[in-house]
Tab-separated table of C-alpha atoms in Angstrom:
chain	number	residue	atom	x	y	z
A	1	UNK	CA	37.649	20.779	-63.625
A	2	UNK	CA	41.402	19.490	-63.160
A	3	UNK	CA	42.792	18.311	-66.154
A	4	UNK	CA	45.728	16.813	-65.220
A	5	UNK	CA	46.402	13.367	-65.342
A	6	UNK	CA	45.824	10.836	-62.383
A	7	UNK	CA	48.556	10.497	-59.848
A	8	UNK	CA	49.794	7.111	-59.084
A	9	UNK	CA	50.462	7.811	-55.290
A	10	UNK	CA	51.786	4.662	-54.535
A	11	UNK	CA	54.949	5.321	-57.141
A	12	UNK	CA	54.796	9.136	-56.051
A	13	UNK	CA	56.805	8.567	-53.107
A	14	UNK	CA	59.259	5.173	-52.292
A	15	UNK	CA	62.217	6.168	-49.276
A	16	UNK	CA	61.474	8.543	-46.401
A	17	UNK	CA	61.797	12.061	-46.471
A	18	UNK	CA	64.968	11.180	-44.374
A	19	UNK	CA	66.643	9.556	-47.355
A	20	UNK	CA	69.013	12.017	-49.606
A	21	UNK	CA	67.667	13.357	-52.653
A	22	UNK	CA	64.057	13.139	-53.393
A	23	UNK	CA	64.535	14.036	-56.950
A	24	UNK	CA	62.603	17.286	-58.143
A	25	UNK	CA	60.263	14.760	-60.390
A	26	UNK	CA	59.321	13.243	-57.189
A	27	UNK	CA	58.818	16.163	-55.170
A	28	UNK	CA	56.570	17.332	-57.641
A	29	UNK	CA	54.493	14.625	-57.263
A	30	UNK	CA	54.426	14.063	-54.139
A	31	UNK	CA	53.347	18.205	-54.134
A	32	UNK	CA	50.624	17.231	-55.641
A	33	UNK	CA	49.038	14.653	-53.241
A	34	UNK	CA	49.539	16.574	-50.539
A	35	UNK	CA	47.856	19.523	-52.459
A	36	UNK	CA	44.554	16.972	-52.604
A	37	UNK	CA	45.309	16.358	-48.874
A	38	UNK	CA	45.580	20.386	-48.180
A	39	UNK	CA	41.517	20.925	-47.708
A	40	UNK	CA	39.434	20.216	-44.509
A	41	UNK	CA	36.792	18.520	-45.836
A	42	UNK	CA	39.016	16.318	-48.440
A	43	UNK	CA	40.699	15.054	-45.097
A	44	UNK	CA	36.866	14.399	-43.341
A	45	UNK	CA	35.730	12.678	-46.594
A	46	UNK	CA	39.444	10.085	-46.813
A	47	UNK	CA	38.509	9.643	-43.082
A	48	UNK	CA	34.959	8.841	-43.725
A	49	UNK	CA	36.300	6.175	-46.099
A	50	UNK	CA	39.035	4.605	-44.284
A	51	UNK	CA	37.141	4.240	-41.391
A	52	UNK	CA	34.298	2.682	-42.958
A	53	UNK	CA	33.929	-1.429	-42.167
A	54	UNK	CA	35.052	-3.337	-45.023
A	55	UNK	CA	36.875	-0.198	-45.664
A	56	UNK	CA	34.719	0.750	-49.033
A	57	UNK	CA	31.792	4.212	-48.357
A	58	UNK	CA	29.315	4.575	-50.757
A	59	UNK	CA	28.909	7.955	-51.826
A	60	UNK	CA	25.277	7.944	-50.625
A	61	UNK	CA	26.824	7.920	-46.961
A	62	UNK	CA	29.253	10.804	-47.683
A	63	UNK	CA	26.943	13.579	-48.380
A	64	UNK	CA	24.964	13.397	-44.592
A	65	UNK	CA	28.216	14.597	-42.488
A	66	UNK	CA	28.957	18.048	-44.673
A	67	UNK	CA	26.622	20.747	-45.284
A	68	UNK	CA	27.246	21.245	-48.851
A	69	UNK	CA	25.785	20.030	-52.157
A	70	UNK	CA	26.220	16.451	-53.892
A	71	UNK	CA	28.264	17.765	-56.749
A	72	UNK	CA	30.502	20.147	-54.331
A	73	UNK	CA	30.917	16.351	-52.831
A	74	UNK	CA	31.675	14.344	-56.356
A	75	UNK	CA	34.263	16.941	-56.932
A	76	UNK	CA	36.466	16.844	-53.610
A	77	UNK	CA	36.068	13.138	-54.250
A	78	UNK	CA	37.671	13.680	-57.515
A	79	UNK	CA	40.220	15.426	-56.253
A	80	UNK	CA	40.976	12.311	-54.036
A	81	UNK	CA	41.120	10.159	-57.064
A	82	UNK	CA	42.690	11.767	-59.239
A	83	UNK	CA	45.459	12.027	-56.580
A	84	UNK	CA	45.534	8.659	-56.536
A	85	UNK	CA	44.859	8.075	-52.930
A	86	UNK	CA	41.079	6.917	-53.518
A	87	UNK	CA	39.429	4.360	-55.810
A	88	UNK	CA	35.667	4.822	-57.058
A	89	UNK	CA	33.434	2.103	-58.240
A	90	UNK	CA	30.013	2.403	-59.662
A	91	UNK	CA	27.508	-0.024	-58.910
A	92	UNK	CA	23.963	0.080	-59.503
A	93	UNK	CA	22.872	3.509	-58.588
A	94	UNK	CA	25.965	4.696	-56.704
A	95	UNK	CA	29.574	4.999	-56.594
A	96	UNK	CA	32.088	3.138	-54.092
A	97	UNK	CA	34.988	4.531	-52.209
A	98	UNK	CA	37.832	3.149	-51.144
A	99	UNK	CA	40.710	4.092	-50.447
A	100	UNK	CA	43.987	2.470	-51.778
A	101	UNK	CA	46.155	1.211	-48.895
A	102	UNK	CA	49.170	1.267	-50.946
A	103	UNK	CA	49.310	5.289	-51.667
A	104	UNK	CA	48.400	5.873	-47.629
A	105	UNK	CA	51.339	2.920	-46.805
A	106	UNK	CA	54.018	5.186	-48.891
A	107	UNK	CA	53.039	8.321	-47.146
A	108	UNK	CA	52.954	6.884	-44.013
A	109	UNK	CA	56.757	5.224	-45.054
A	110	UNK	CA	57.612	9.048	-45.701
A	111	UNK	CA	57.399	10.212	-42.923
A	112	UNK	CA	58.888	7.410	-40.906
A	113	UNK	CA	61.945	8.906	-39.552
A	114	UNK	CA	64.070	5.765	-38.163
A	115	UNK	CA	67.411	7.723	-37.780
A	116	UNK	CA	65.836	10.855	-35.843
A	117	UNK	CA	63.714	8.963	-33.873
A	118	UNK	CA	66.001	6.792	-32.287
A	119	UNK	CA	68.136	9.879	-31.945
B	1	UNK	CA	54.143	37.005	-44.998
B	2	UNK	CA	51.425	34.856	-43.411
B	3	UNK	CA	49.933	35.878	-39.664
B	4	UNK	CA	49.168	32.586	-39.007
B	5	UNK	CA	50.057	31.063	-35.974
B	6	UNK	CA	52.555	28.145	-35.794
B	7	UNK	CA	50.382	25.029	-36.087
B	8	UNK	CA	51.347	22.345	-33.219
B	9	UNK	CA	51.587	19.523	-35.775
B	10	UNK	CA	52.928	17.314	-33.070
B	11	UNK	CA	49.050	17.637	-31.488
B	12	UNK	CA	47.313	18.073	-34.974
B	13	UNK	CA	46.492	14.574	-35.803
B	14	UNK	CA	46.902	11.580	-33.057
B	15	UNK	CA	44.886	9.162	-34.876
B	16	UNK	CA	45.051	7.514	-38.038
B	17	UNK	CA	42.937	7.766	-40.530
B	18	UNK	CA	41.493	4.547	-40.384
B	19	UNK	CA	39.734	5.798	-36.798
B	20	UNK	CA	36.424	7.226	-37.184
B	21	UNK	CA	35.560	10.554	-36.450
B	22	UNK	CA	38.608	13.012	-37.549
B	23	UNK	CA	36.845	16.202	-36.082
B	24	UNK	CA	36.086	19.315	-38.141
B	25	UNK	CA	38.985	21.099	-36.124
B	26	UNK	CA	41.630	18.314	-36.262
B	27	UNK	CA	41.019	18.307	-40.023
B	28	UNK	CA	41.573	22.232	-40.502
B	29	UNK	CA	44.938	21.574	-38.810
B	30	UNK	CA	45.946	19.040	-40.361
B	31	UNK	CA	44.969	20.932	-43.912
B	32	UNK	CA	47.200	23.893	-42.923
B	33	UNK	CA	50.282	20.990	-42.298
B	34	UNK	CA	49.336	19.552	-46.005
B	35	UNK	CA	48.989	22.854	-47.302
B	36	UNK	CA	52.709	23.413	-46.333
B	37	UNK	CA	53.670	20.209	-47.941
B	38	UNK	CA	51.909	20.930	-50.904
B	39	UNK	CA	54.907	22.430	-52.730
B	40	UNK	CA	58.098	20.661	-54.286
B	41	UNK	CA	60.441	22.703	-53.091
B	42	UNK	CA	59.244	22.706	-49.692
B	43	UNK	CA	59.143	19.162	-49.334
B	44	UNK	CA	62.945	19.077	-51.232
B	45	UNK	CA	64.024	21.335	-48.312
B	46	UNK	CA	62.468	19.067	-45.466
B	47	UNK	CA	64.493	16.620	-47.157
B	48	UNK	CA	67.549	18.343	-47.244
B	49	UNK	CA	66.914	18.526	-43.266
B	50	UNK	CA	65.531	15.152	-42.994
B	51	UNK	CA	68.983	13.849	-44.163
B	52	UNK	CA	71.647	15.527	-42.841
B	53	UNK	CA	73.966	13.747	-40.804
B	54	UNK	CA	72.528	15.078	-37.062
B	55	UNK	CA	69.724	15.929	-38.539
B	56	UNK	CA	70.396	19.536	-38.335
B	57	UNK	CA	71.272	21.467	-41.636
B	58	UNK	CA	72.538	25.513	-42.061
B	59	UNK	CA	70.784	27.374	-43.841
B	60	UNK	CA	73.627	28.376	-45.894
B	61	UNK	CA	73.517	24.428	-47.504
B	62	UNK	CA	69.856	24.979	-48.164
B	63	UNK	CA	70.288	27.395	-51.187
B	64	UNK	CA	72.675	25.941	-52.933
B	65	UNK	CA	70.764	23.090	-54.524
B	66	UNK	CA	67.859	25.887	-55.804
B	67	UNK	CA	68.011	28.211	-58.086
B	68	UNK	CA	65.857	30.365	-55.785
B	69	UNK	CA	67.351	33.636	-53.825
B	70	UNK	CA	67.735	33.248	-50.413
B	71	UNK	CA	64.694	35.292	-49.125
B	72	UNK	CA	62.730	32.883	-51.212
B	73	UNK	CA	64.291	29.673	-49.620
B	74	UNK	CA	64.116	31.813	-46.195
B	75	UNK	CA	60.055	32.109	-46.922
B	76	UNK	CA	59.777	28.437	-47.451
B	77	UNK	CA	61.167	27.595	-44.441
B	78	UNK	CA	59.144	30.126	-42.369
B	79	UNK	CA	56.411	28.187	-43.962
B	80	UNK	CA	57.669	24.632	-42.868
B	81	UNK	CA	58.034	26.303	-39.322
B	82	UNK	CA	55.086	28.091	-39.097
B	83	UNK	CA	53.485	24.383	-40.126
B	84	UNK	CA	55.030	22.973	-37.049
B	85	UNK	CA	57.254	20.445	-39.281
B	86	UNK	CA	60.923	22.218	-38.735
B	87	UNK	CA	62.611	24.446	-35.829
B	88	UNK	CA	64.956	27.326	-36.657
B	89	UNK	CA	67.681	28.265	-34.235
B	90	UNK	CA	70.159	30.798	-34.563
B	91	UNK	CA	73.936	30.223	-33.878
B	92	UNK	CA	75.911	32.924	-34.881
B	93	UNK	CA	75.595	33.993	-38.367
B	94	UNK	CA	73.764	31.332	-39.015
B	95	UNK	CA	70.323	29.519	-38.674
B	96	UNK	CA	69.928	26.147	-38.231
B	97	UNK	CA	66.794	23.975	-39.071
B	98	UNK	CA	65.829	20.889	-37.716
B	99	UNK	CA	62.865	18.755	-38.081
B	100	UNK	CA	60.329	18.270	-35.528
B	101	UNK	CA	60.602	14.045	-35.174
B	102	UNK	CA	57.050	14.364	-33.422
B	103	UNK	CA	55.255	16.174	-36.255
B	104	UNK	CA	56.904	13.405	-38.616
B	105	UNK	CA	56.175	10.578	-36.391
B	106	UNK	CA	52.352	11.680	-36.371
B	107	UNK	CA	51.824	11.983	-39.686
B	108	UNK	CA	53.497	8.861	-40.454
B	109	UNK	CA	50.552	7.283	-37.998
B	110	UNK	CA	47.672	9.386	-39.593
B	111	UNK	CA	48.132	7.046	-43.104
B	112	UNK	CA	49.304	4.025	-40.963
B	113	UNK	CA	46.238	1.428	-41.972
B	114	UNK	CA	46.319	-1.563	-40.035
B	115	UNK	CA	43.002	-2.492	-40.547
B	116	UNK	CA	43.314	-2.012	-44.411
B	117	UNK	CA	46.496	-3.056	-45.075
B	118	UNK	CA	46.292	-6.570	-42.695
B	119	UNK	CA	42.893	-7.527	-44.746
């Protein structure tokens, strides 16, 4: 398992990638959210989750759609979290997704490209 | 060097994340995109694009801020391209990268949350 620390997402990343000089601290960062993002079923799982009413999955639901194990699961999940992009709550028997709409708000700010696309 | 072919980012995600149902092959492609983002000096190099005046940069301004040879900054860019994130055109000596507005725009819309963010 990962040991390295969690990511705060929504600090990793704060002008667009069409603002000078992402500093290499920042880069780094940012490197290492989109490393969590870099996996297929990562991606299906932050979908599952964001797409959920009420915008909260309980882990129970995530297994059913992949055809892989429960811990294989828990561990892309913690690869989401400790990214920083996801949030996990236990309650009673199970753990609670969701995802934090600040970290996918900066990303989504990253790649807003005002000055090209109005080019 | 990879054999990959050049991902279409511009067609790899239409959706954001926030809309059910990211398919299994939507997610692949948008993996390979995040797995070409996944490094800091890529992403300082889409930068470097991002945010030239134009938005065109030579890639004799693209070394000079690394201390990386040039087939090395030459690789990273192939990798950028292949992702479907920059163009390469050469003029002359030189080759000059832009980036691909749609690809940006896209992803930009894959973490756009309405639905999250407005509740």
């Amino acid at each position: 398992m990962s040991k390295l620390p969690v990511v705060d997402a929504s600090l990793a990343c704060c002008a667009p990638l069409s603002d000078p000089a992402l500093s290499e601290q920042e880069a780094a960062e940012l490197a290492r959210v989109f490393k969590a993002l870099a996996d297929p079923v990562r991606l299906r799982l932050l979908n599952l989750i964001a797409s959920q009413e009420g915008g909260e999955a309980c882990v129970c639901d995530l297994t059913g759609p992949f055809e892989l194990t429960g811990p294989t699961i828990s561990h892309h999940l913690k690869v989401l979290r400790q990214a920083g992009l996801i949030t996990g709550e236990r309650r009673g028997t199970w753990v609670y997704y969701q995802v934090i709409p600040e970290a996918l708000t900066r990303l989504s700010g990253l790649f807003a490209l005002p000055a090209l696309t109005s080019a």
